[in-house]
């Protein structure tokens, strides 16, 4: 172990939550699991203060070698979305993975959606028993790409404090001692990732950045959808479209050259529905990204 890691672990034990579990003392981050191209670890966020119902904060951190990228929950024209397995966890009722705003990535012959730099996927963790620690055990299957794409796998384990105990009190039975912690080294990067999660709004709502309208048009051989997005002047805007379930494969919306004043227009063909599915009345989710802002709208396609 390097001097840096020994020093960091010493600080974590002295200043943050120390949880004894069957696998040893917990830190604010697990070990990295991966290789020179990519690696995965779990990180712990701040313990919710003054609430017996708030979700615990944690995150999945993915480190990428420069030039490599990985995929969003919907990968676009090509790619594989990440798959998360928390089945081996202890005292875990639910784990929700949250996605920061992705980017449009040009690949040979198509457009994918994902991340081309290090990222953190925030987690909302709900314990079974809030008086006991949660031991997260993650198995992550994902894909990484440079010129070629390869499958990747990461495993990580991290204990989280489920409720702020009295200083020095024992929780979870004998051998599990917890001390209330202050800030974690991971709080700032986790908060930054949390701020990049698209804000959920309704169609037509919002201020300078909003999805104003969605309409279906029939021109040419195949119907298409036209979306109008209000955005600050000069901002680069990207738009992504998802169907009601993961087995839909809608095209990535393309910008149109012209539009009404103050609005950006995007279009995509109605293509990619699973067998037997209908476009009429389908639940369409649109995610718009402009610089540090991101919004998400769900609406029925009439």
CSV table of C-alpha atoms in Angstrom, one decimal:
chain,number,residue,atom,x,y,z
A,1,UNK,CA,0.0,0.0,0.0
A,2,UNK,CA,1.3,3.5,-0.9
A,3,UNK,CA,2.1,6.2,1.6
A,4,UNK,CA,-0.8,8.2,0.3
A,5,UNK,CA,-3.3,5.4,0.8
A,6,UNK,CA,-2.0,4.7,4.4
A,7,UNK,CA,-2.3,8.4,5.2
A,8,UNK,CA,-5.8,8.6,3.7
A,9,UNK,CA,-7.0,5.6,5.6
A,10,UNK,CA,-5.6,7.0,8.8
A,11,UNK,CA,-7.5,10.2,8.3
A,12,UNK,CA,-10.7,8.3,7.6
A,13,UNK,CA,-10.4,6.3,10.8
A,14,UNK,CA,-9.6,9.3,12.9
A,15,UNK,CA,-12.1,11.8,11.5
A,16,UNK,CA,-15.0,10.0,9.9
A,17,UNK,CA,-17.4,7.2,10.6
A,18,UNK,CA,-15.8,3.9,11.7
A,19,UNK,CA,-18.0,0.9,11.2
A,20,UNK,CA,-16.9,-2.5,12.3
A,21,UNK,CA,-18.5,-5.2,10.2
A,22,UNK,CA,-17.8,-8.8,9.3
A,23,UNK,CA,-15.3,-7.6,6.7
A,24,UNK,CA,-13.5,-5.1,8.8
A,25,UNK,CA,-13.6,-1.3,9.4
A,26,UNK,CA,-15.4,0.8,6.8
A,27,UNK,CA,-14.0,3.9,5.1
A,28,UNK,CA,-15.5,6.7,3.0
A,29,UNK,CA,-14.5,4.8,-0.1
A,30,UNK,CA,-13.9,1.2,-1.1
A,31,UNK,CA,-10.9,0.0,-3.0
A,32,UNK,CA,-10.7,0.5,-6.7
A,33,UNK,CA,-11.5,-2.6,-8.8
A,34,UNK,CA,-10.4,-2.6,-12.5
A,35,UNK,CA,-7.4,-2.1,-14.7
A,36,UNK,CA,-5.5,0.6,-16.5
A,37,UNK,CA,-8.5,1.3,-18.8
A,38,UNK,CA,-11.2,1.7,-16.2
A,39,UNK,CA,-11.9,1.0,-12.5
A,40,UNK,CA,-14.8,1.2,-10.1
A,41,UNK,CA,-15.3,1.9,-6.4
A,42,UNK,CA,-18.1,2.8,-4.0
A,43,UNK,CA,-18.0,6.1,-2.1
A,44,UNK,CA,-20.0,7.2,1.0
A,45,UNK,CA,-21.8,10.5,1.2
A,46,UNK,CA,-22.9,12.5,4.3
A,47,UNK,CA,-25.2,10.9,6.9
A,48,UNK,CA,-28.6,12.6,6.8
A,49,UNK,CA,-29.0,14.8,9.8
A,50,UNK,CA,-32.3,15.1,11.7
A,51,UNK,CA,-34.3,12.7,9.6
A,52,UNK,CA,-35.4,9.1,10.1
A,53,UNK,CA,-36.6,8.6,6.6
A,54,UNK,CA,-34.1,10.3,4.3
A,55,UNK,CA,-32.2,8.1,1.9
A,56,UNK,CA,-28.5,7.5,2.6
A,57,UNK,CA,-26.1,9.1,0.2
A,58,UNK,CA,-23.5,7.1,-1.6
A,59,UNK,CA,-22.1,6.8,-5.1
A,60,UNK,CA,-20.5,4.6,-7.7
A,61,UNK,CA,-17.3,6.2,-9.0
A,62,UNK,CA,-16.0,5.1,-12.4
A,63,UNK,CA,-12.4,6.1,-13.5
A,64,UNK,CA,-11.7,6.1,-17.2
A,65,UNK,CA,-8.4,6.2,-19.1
A,66,UNK,CA,-8.2,9.3,-21.3
A,67,UNK,CA,-9.7,8.5,-24.7
A,68,UNK,CA,-12.1,5.9,-23.4
A,69,UNK,CA,-15.8,6.3,-22.7
A,70,UNK,CA,-18.7,4.4,-21.2
A,71,UNK,CA,-22.5,4.6,-21.6
A,72,UNK,CA,-25.6,6.2,-20.2
A,73,UNK,CA,-28.7,4.2,-19.1
A,74,UNK,CA,-29.8,4.5,-22.8
A,75,UNK,CA,-26.6,4.1,-25.0
A,76,UNK,CA,-28.0,5.5,-28.2
A,77,UNK,CA,-27.3,4.0,-31.6
A,78,UNK,CA,-24.8,1.5,-30.2
A,79,UNK,CA,-23.3,0.5,-26.9
A,80,UNK,CA,-24.3,-1.3,-23.7
A,81,UNK,CA,-25.9,0.3,-20.7
A,82,UNK,CA,-24.5,-0.4,-17.2
A,83,UNK,CA,-26.0,-3.2,-15.1
A,84,UNK,CA,-26.0,-3.1,-11.3
A,85,UNK,CA,-26.3,-6.0,-8.9
A,86,UNK,CA,-26.7,-5.3,-5.2
A,87,UNK,CA,-28.0,-8.7,-4.3
A,88,UNK,CA,-25.2,-9.5,-1.8
A,89,UNK,CA,-25.7,-6.4,0.3
A,90,UNK,CA,-26.7,-6.5,3.9
A,91,UNK,CA,-29.5,-4.5,5.5
A,92,UNK,CA,-30.4,-3.0,2.1
A,93,UNK,CA,-34.1,-2.4,1.2
A,94,UNK,CA,-33.6,-0.4,-2.0
A,95,UNK,CA,-30.8,1.2,-4.0
A,96,UNK,CA,-31.6,3.7,-6.7
A,97,UNK,CA,-28.9,4.7,-9.2
A,98,UNK,CA,-29.1,8.3,-10.4
A,99,UNK,CA,-27.5,9.4,-13.7
A,100,UNK,CA,-25.7,12.8,-14.2
A,101,UNK,CA,-26.3,14.5,-17.5
A,102,UNK,CA,-24.6,12.5,-20.3
A,103,UNK,CA,-23.0,13.7,-23.5
A,104,UNK,CA,-23.5,13.0,-27.2
A,105,UNK,CA,-20.6,10.9,-28.4
A,106,UNK,CA,-19.8,10.4,-32.1
A,107,UNK,CA,-18.8,6.8,-32.9
A,108,UNK,CA,-18.1,5.2,-36.2
A,109,UNK,CA,-21.3,5.1,-38.2
A,110,UNK,CA,-23.6,6.4,-35.4
A,111,UNK,CA,-24.1,8.4,-32.2
A,112,UNK,CA,-23.9,7.1,-28.7
A,113,UNK,CA,-24.8,8.6,-25.4
A,114,UNK,CA,-22.5,8.4,-22.4
A,115,UNK,CA,-19.5,9.8,-20.5
A,116,UNK,CA,-16.0,10.3,-21.8
A,117,UNK,CA,-14.4,11.3,-18.5
A,118,UNK,CA,-14.4,10.1,-14.9
A,119,UNK,CA,-17.8,10.1,-13.3
A,120,UNK,CA,-19.9,9.5,-10.2
A,121,UNK,CA,-23.3,7.9,-10.3
A,122,UNK,CA,-25.1,9.0,-7.1
A,123,UNK,CA,-27.0,6.4,-5.1
A,124,UNK,CA,-30.1,6.7,-2.9
A,125,UNK,CA,-29.9,4.0,-0.3
A,126,UNK,CA,-32.8,2.8,1.8
A,127,UNK,CA,-31.9,0.5,4.8
A,128,UNK,CA,-34.1,-2.3,6.0
A,129,UNK,CA,-33.3,-1.3,9.6
A,130,UNK,CA,-32.1,2.2,10.2
A,131,UNK,CA,-30.5,1.4,13.5
A,132,UNK,CA,-27.9,-0.8,11.7
A,133,UNK,CA,-25.3,-0.1,9.1
A,134,UNK,CA,-25.9,-1.0,5.5
A,135,UNK,CA,-23.1,-3.0,3.8
A,136,UNK,CA,-23.3,-2.3,0.1
A,137,UNK,CA,-21.9,-5.1,-2.2
A,138,UNK,CA,-21.9,-4.1,-5.8
A,139,UNK,CA,-21.3,-6.0,-9.0
A,140,UNK,CA,-21.2,-3.7,-12.0
A,141,UNK,CA,-21.2,-4.9,-15.6
A,142,UNK,CA,-20.5,-2.1,-18.1
A,143,UNK,CA,-18.8,-1.4,-21.4
A,144,UNK,CA,-15.8,0.8,-22.2
A,145,UNK,CA,-14.8,2.0,-25.7
A,146,UNK,CA,-11.9,3.6,-27.4
A,147,UNK,CA,-11.5,2.5,-31.0
A,148,UNK,CA,-12.9,-0.9,-30.0
A,149,UNK,CA,-15.4,-1.7,-27.2
A,150,UNK,CA,-14.8,-4.2,-24.5
A,151,UNK,CA,-16.9,-5.5,-21.6
A,152,UNK,CA,-15.8,-4.5,-18.1
A,153,UNK,CA,-16.7,-5.7,-14.6
A,154,UNK,CA,-16.2,-4.1,-11.2
A,155,UNK,CA,-16.9,-5.3,-7.7
A,156,UNK,CA,-16.9,-3.2,-4.6
A,157,UNK,CA,-18.0,-3.3,-0.9
A,158,UNK,CA,-18.6,-0.4,1.5
A,159,UNK,CA,-20.4,0.0,4.9
A,160,UNK,CA,-22.7,3.0,5.3
A,161,UNK,CA,-23.9,4.5,8.6
A,162,UNK,CA,-27.7,4.1,8.6
A,163,UNK,CA,-28.5,6.6,11.3
A,164,UNK,CA,-26.5,9.2,13.2
A,165,UNK,CA,-25.8,7.5,16.6
A,166,UNK,CA,-24.7,9.2,19.8
A,167,UNK,CA,-21.0,9.6,19.8
A,168,UNK,CA,-19.3,6.4,20.8
A,169,UNK,CA,-22.6,4.4,20.9
A,170,UNK,CA,-22.8,0.8,19.6
A,171,UNK,CA,-25.2,0.0,16.8
A,172,UNK,CA,-26.1,-3.2,15.1
A,173,UNK,CA,-25.1,-5.5,18.0
A,174,UNK,CA,-21.8,-6.5,19.5
A,175,UNK,CA,-18.7,-5.7,17.5
A,176,UNK,CA,-20.3,-2.9,15.4
A,177,UNK,CA,-19.2,0.4,16.8
A,178,UNK,CA,-20.1,3.7,15.1
A,179,UNK,CA,-18.9,7.2,15.7
A,180,UNK,CA,-20.7,10.2,14.2
A,181,UNK,CA,-18.6,11.6,11.4
A,182,UNK,CA,-18.3,15.0,10.0
A,183,UNK,CA,-17.5,15.7,6.4
A,184,UNK,CA,-16.1,13.0,4.1
A,185,UNK,CA,-13.5,13.5,1.4
A,186,UNK,CA,-16.2,12.3,-1.0
A,187,UNK,CA,-18.9,14.9,0.0
A,188,UNK,CA,-17.8,17.6,-2.5
A,189,UNK,CA,-17.5,15.3,-5.6
A,190,UNK,CA,-20.7,13.5,-4.7
A,191,UNK,CA,-22.5,16.8,-4.4
A,192,UNK,CA,-21.2,17.9,-7.8
A,193,UNK,CA,-22.4,14.8,-9.4
A,194,UNK,CA,-25.8,15.2,-7.7
A,195,UNK,CA,-26.1,18.7,-9.1
A,196,UNK,CA,-25.6,17.3,-12.6
A,197,UNK,CA,-28.7,15.0,-12.4
A,198,UNK,CA,-31.3,16.4,-14.8
A,199,UNK,CA,-34.0,18.4,-13.0
A,200,UNK,CA,-37.5,16.9,-13.6
A,201,UNK,CA,-39.9,19.4,-14.9
A,202,UNK,CA,-43.2,19.3,-16.8
A,203,UNK,CA,-43.6,20.0,-20.5
A,204,UNK,CA,-43.8,23.8,-21.1
A,205,UNK,CA,-42.6,24.7,-17.6
A,206,UNK,CA,-39.3,26.3,-16.7
A,207,UNK,CA,-37.6,29.6,-17.4
A,208,UNK,CA,-34.8,30.3,-19.9
A,209,UNK,CA,-34.1,26.5,-20.2
A,210,UNK,CA,-37.2,24.4,-20.9
A,211,UNK,CA,-38.7,21.9,-23.2
A,212,UNK,CA,-41.6,23.9,-24.7
A,213,UNK,CA,-43.4,21.5,-27.1
A,214,UNK,CA,-43.4,18.0,-28.5
A,215,UNK,CA,-45.4,17.2,-31.6
A,216,UNK,CA,-45.7,14.4,-34.1
A,217,UNK,CA,-45.4,15.1,-37.9
A,218,UNK,CA,-46.0,12.9,-40.9
A,219,UNK,CA,-43.6,13.9,-43.7
A,220,UNK,CA,-42.0,11.4,-46.1
A,221,UNK,CA,-42.1,7.7,-45.5
A,222,UNK,CA,-42.0,7.7,-41.7
A,223,UNK,CA,-43.6,9.9,-39.0
A,224,UNK,CA,-41.2,11.9,-36.9
A,225,UNK,CA,-41.2,13.9,-33.6
A,226,UNK,CA,-40.3,17.6,-33.5
A,227,UNK,CA,-39.2,19.0,-30.1
A,228,UNK,CA,-38.7,22.7,-29.3
A,229,UNK,CA,-36.3,23.6,-26.5
A,230,UNK,CA,-35.9,27.1,-25.1
A,231,UNK,CA,-32.2,27.7,-24.1
A,232,UNK,CA,-30.0,30.6,-23.2
A,233,UNK,CA,-28.5,32.4,-26.2
A,234,UNK,CA,-25.3,30.8,-27.4
A,235,UNK,CA,-25.6,27.7,-25.3
A,236,UNK,CA,-24.8,24.3,-26.9
A,237,UNK,CA,-27.9,22.1,-26.4
A,238,UNK,CA,-28.1,18.3,-26.7
A,239,UNK,CA,-31.3,16.4,-26.6
A,240,UNK,CA,-31.9,12.6,-25.9
A,241,UNK,CA,-35.1,10.6,-26.2
A,242,UNK,CA,-36.1,7.4,-24.4
A,243,UNK,CA,-39.1,5.1,-24.8
A,244,UNK,CA,-41.2,3.8,-21.9
A,245,UNK,CA,-39.1,0.7,-21.3
A,246,UNK,CA,-35.4,-0.2,-21.9
A,247,UNK,CA,-36.2,-2.4,-24.9
A,248,UNK,CA,-37.2,0.7,-26.9
A,249,UNK,CA,-34.4,2.0,-29.2
A,250,UNK,CA,-35.4,5.5,-30.3
A,251,UNK,CA,-33.0,7.4,-32.6
A,252,UNK,CA,-30.9,10.2,-31.1
A,253,UNK,CA,-32.6,13.5,-31.9
A,254,UNK,CA,-30.8,15.7,-34.4
A,255,UNK,CA,-30.9,19.5,-34.4
A,256,UNK,CA,-32.7,21.3,-37.2
A,257,UNK,CA,-31.1,24.2,-38.9
A,258,UNK,CA,-33.8,26.7,-38.2
A,259,UNK,CA,-36.5,27.4,-35.7
A,260,UNK,CA,-38.6,30.1,-34.0
A,261,UNK,CA,-36.7,32.9,-32.3
A,262,UNK,CA,-35.3,31.8,-28.9
A,263,UNK,CA,-36.0,28.1,-29.6
A,264,UNK,CA,-33.9,25.2,-30.7
A,265,UNK,CA,-35.6,22.5,-32.7
A,266,UNK,CA,-34.8,18.8,-32.8
A,267,UNK,CA,-36.3,15.9,-34.6
A,268,UNK,CA,-36.1,12.1,-34.7
A,269,UNK,CA,-38.0,9.5,-36.6
A,270,UNK,CA,-40.5,7.2,-34.9
A,271,UNK,CA,-38.4,4.1,-35.1
A,272,UNK,CA,-37.1,1.5,-32.6
A,273,UNK,CA,-40.3,0.3,-30.9
A,274,UNK,CA,-40.2,-3.3,-29.7
A,275,UNK,CA,-42.5,-5.8,-31.5
A,276,UNK,CA,-46.2,-5.1,-30.9
A,277,UNK,CA,-45.7,-1.7,-29.3
A,278,UNK,CA,-47.5,1.4,-30.5
A,279,UNK,CA,-46.2,4.9,-30.7
A,280,UNK,CA,-49.6,6.5,-30.0
A,281,UNK,CA,-49.8,7.5,-26.4
A,282,UNK,CA,-46.4,6.1,-25.5
A,283,UNK,CA,-44.6,7.6,-22.6
A,284,UNK,CA,-41.7,9.6,-24.0
A,285,UNK,CA,-38.8,10.9,-21.8
A,286,UNK,CA,-36.7,13.8,-23.1
A,287,UNK,CA,-33.5,14.9,-21.5
A,288,UNK,CA,-32.0,18.2,-22.5
A,289,UNK,CA,-28.4,19.3,-21.6
A,290,UNK,CA,-26.9,22.8,-21.9
A,291,UNK,CA,-23.5,23.4,-20.3
A,292,UNK,CA,-24.0,22.9,-16.5
A,293,UNK,CA,-27.8,22.7,-16.8
A,294,UNK,CA,-29.9,19.6,-17.4
A,295,UNK,CA,-33.7,19.0,-17.5
A,296,UNK,CA,-35.9,16.0,-18.0
A,297,UNK,CA,-39.5,15.9,-19.2
A,298,UNK,CA,-41.9,12.9,-19.4
A,299,UNK,CA,-44.9,13.2,-21.6
A,300,UNK,CA,-47.4,11.1,-23.6
A,301,UNK,CA,-47.0,11.2,-27.4
A,302,UNK,CA,-50.4,12.1,-28.8
